[in-house]
Amino acid sequence: MIAIAVLLIASNEYLFFTSLGFILIYAAAFMSVWSMIHYLKQAWPQLMGNGD
């Protein structure tokens, strides 16, 4: 959410804030994918019917 606000507020003159916004967007995307993989690893036995 912060990344979106930074990108909306920052204009092209403020390269630092634009870069910061993009870095935060990429970090959020990476953490989302990492979290999905982590949860799928935990749920995989039950998804395949091998759970307790």
XYZ file of C-alpha atoms in Angstrom:
52
model
C 0.000 0.000 0.000
C 2.840 2.361 0.779
C 4.447 1.662 -2.596
C 1.270 2.601 -4.448
C 0.955 5.835 -2.479
C 4.604 6.708 -3.129
C 4.189 6.092 -6.866
C 0.998 8.160 -7.014
C 2.512 11.091 -5.144
C 5.973 11.064 -6.766
C 6.392 12.854 -10.037
C 9.098 12.367 -12.640
C 11.239 15.094 -11.069
C 11.693 13.042 -7.895
C 13.603 10.040 -9.189
C 14.381 8.812 -5.662
C 10.716 8.419 -4.729
C 9.834 6.843 -8.065
C 12.653 4.318 -7.660
C 11.648 3.678 -4.055
C 8.074 3.012 -5.136
C 9.154 0.500 -7.765
C 11.506 -1.238 -5.336
C 8.686 -1.545 -2.813
C 6.310 -2.926 -5.473
C 8.860 -5.569 -6.503
C 9.546 -6.443 -2.856
C 5.821 -6.904 -2.213
C 5.470 -9.114 -5.293
C 8.451 -11.247 -4.244
C 7.121 -11.659 -0.698
C 3.689 -12.629 -2.041
C 5.138 -15.365 -4.244
C 7.437 -16.574 -1.465
C 4.497 -16.716 0.953
C 2.400 -18.657 -1.570
C 5.178 -21.223 -2.033
C 5.589 -21.567 1.738
C 1.881 -22.166 2.310
C 1.647 -24.616 -0.584
C 4.547 -26.629 0.853
C 2.744 -26.782 4.189
C -0.614 -27.748 2.652
C 0.689 -30.150 -0.007
C 0.199 -33.363 2.029
C -3.442 -32.528 2.709
C -4.038 -31.425 -0.859
C -2.778 -34.794 -2.083
C -4.823 -36.710 0.503
C -1.856 -37.848 2.602
C -2.623 -35.581 5.549
C -3.602 -36.690 9.028
